[in-house]
Amino acid sequence: MTLQNLKPEALWHYFEEICRIPRPSKKEGKIAAYLMDFAQKQGLEARQDEAGNVLIKKPAVKGMEKVPVVVLQSHMDMVCEKNAATSHDFDRDPIQPYVDGEWVKARGTTLGADDGIGMAAQLALLASTDIKHGELECLFTVDEETGLTGAFALKPGFFDGRILLNLDSEDEGELFIGCAGGIDTVIEMPVETQPTDPQGFAMKITVKGLQGGHSGDDINKGRGNAIKILNRFLWEINAGYGIGVAEIDGGNLRNAIAREACATIIVPAEKKESIRVDFNLYLAEMEEVWKITEPGLKMELESANLPLQTFTAESTTKLLNALYACPHGVFAMSYRMPGMVETSTNLASVKMKGENTVIVTTSQRSDVASEKMNIAQMVASVFKLANANVVHGEGYPGWTPDPDSAILKIAVDSYRKLFGKEPLVRSIHAGLECGLFLEKYPGMDMVSFGPTLRGVHSPDEKVNIATVEMWWRHLVDILGQL
């Protein structure tokens, strides 16, 4: 196997098996069936709820029957992103992991270590015969990435434990005891179209090569948003020459920073050379702006076939104004946990829906509930000025940090003993399912931790091999210390 020489062997074995099983959000049937089959082969009790969440239970080893029950939790689904040049069907094709130096990566797609690596650790523990632990309840939830519907649908009494180890974090040596809440805001903007002027000239403008990444954990890292970079140029040439947008497409998932965006536009034929000059100047300007955080930025301008329809001048201007005004990025830093992002918003995607509707998807996060709604309403107000229809999702709650947590103390002491240094205890700006667990199971004592992942929610996703082994040792030691 590709990963056969990595340690711990059992964990990497199960991770590679998981990579072979398609598991897009809301399509977790195959991975759920694999988990239920695994439990049957191991002779373990397992059940599945109406939402599709799976629970597998393992009795305590001899001598640890009185240890409190521990819930180990990960999610089944993965973000399905690929490079434009990669041919991959996430509903059918396996992920292709490979070792690249200190990292495990995937060929042209997201790796799915978020949260396949957490699942693999659970399976390795469930299959183990030589690890000390009390009774384990391994919870695998569905649809964490696109709606947390598995956690939302979880009913009280599905599991018994009151200590929960969430295995869905991305920085080894960091213990998370809180997370941001979030809400999606989806905009449906009507646009009027007209027959394309046969004397016009069609151009396609593309922005690509950006890092993208997680819209929570990476939002403060100075990464470019392809939609914003594209729209700024469109806005400028529309103000200078007057253009018509025929097609626009940027970004993909609500919880990923847009890596790529493109638009087909119609320009006055006599202005095409001036626009090419402006484009080259803009490209040079953007390369200078983003040379540190986005050295891979690429922009292309090419001639295109003349489309039959284009947005009217009024609709073009209204759309470009709204996208320009829409906030994106960090809105406020935390005063409660210095150095942490408190509130942010992500302009996630712009898509055409037929010829007369543009769908804009955004996501907002904050560990302060009122500020989460404040930034969501700010986004909504921008598009309402453009007479668009705005709908907020249900949202999900944050997880308020508890620095006096008993399981946190055990985790800190364990890490210090194993590695001779202090772990960093913090809150995370990304959303975790823990906030929803607290609603269903008040008083749950929780901590979240994991190995080091980078490029999550993008085809650059990778997991650091050495930190997987460290994280595994830490997890096993915590279970032994309870």
Short mmCIF file of N, CA and C in Angstrom, two decimals, residues 81 209-215 218-219 221 223-225 256-260 294 455-460:
data_model
loop_
_atom_site.label_atom_id
_atom_site.label_comp_id
_atom_site.label_asym_id
_atom_site.label_seq_id
_atom_site.Cartn_x
_atom_site.Cartn_y
_atom_site.Cartn_z
N GLU A 81 -12.97 19.12 -3.27
CA GLU A 81 -12.42 20.15 -4.13
C GLU A 81 -11.32 19.53 -4.98
N GLY A 209 -4.68 29.86 -9.08
CA GLY A 209 -3.38 29.69 -8.44
C GLY A 209 -3.32 30.13 -6.99
N LEU A 210 -4.46 30.53 -6.42
CA LEU A 210 -4.48 30.96 -5.03
C LEU A 210 -4.49 29.76 -4.09
N GLN A 211 -4.15 29.99 -2.84
CA GLN A 211 -4.07 28.90 -1.88
C GLN A 211 -5.45 28.43 -1.41
N GLY A 212 -6.41 29.36 -1.35
CA GLY A 212 -7.70 28.98 -0.79
C GLY A 212 -7.55 28.64 0.68
N GLY A 213 -8.23 27.59 1.11
CA GLY A 213 -8.11 27.14 2.49
C GLY A 213 -9.41 27.25 3.25
N HIS A 214 -9.33 26.96 4.53
CA HIS A 214 -10.49 26.92 5.41
C HIS A 214 -10.96 28.33 5.73
N SER A 215 -12.24 28.56 5.57
CA SER A 215 -12.77 29.92 5.76
C SER A 215 -12.77 30.37 7.21
N ASP A 218 -8.20 29.66 8.31
CA ASP A 218 -7.22 30.34 7.45
C ASP A 218 -7.61 31.78 7.11
N ILE A 219 -8.71 32.27 7.67
CA ILE A 219 -9.24 33.57 7.25
C ILE A 219 -8.31 34.72 7.65
N LYS A 221 -4.96 34.63 7.55
CA LYS A 221 -3.61 34.37 7.05
C LYS A 221 -3.27 35.18 5.80
N ARG A 223 -4.76 35.49 2.88
CA ARG A 223 -4.91 34.83 1.59
C ARG A 223 -5.90 35.57 0.70
N GLY A 224 -5.63 35.52 -0.60
CA GLY A 224 -6.48 36.21 -1.54
C GLY A 224 -7.78 35.46 -1.80
N ASN A 225 -8.81 36.22 -2.12
CA ASN A 225 -10.09 35.66 -2.52
C ASN A 225 -10.23 35.92 -4.02
N ALA A 256 -14.90 27.35 2.28
CA ALA A 256 -13.58 27.42 1.65
C ALA A 256 -13.39 28.81 1.04
N ILE A 257 -12.19 29.36 1.21
CA ILE A 257 -11.86 30.63 0.58
C ILE A 257 -11.71 30.40 -0.92
N ALA A 258 -12.31 31.25 -1.72
CA ALA A 258 -12.35 31.04 -3.18
C ALA A 258 -10.94 31.05 -3.77
N ARG A 259 -10.57 29.97 -4.44
CA ARG A 259 -9.24 29.84 -5.05
C ARG A 259 -9.24 30.28 -6.51
N GLU A 260 -10.36 30.09 -7.19
CA GLU A 260 -10.43 30.36 -8.63
C GLU A 260 -11.73 31.10 -8.94
N GLU A 294 0.41 35.11 -1.59
CA GLU A 294 -0.13 34.36 -2.74
C GLU A 294 0.85 34.39 -3.91
N GLY A 455 -3.68 23.46 4.23
CA GLY A 455 -4.40 23.51 2.96
C GLY A 455 -5.75 22.84 3.01
N VAL A 456 -6.34 22.75 4.22
CA VAL A 456 -7.62 22.07 4.37
C VAL A 456 -8.70 22.76 3.54
N HIS A 457 -9.58 21.96 2.97
CA HIS A 457 -10.68 22.41 2.10
C HIS A 457 -10.16 22.86 0.73
N SER A 458 -8.96 22.48 0.37
CA SER A 458 -8.42 22.80 -0.95
C SER A 458 -7.63 21.60 -1.46
N PRO A 459 -7.35 21.55 -2.76
CA PRO A 459 -6.53 20.45 -3.29
C PRO A 459 -5.10 20.43 -2.75
N ASP A 460 -4.71 21.47 -2.03
CA ASP A 460 -3.39 21.50 -1.41
C ASP A 460 -3.39 20.84 -0.03
#
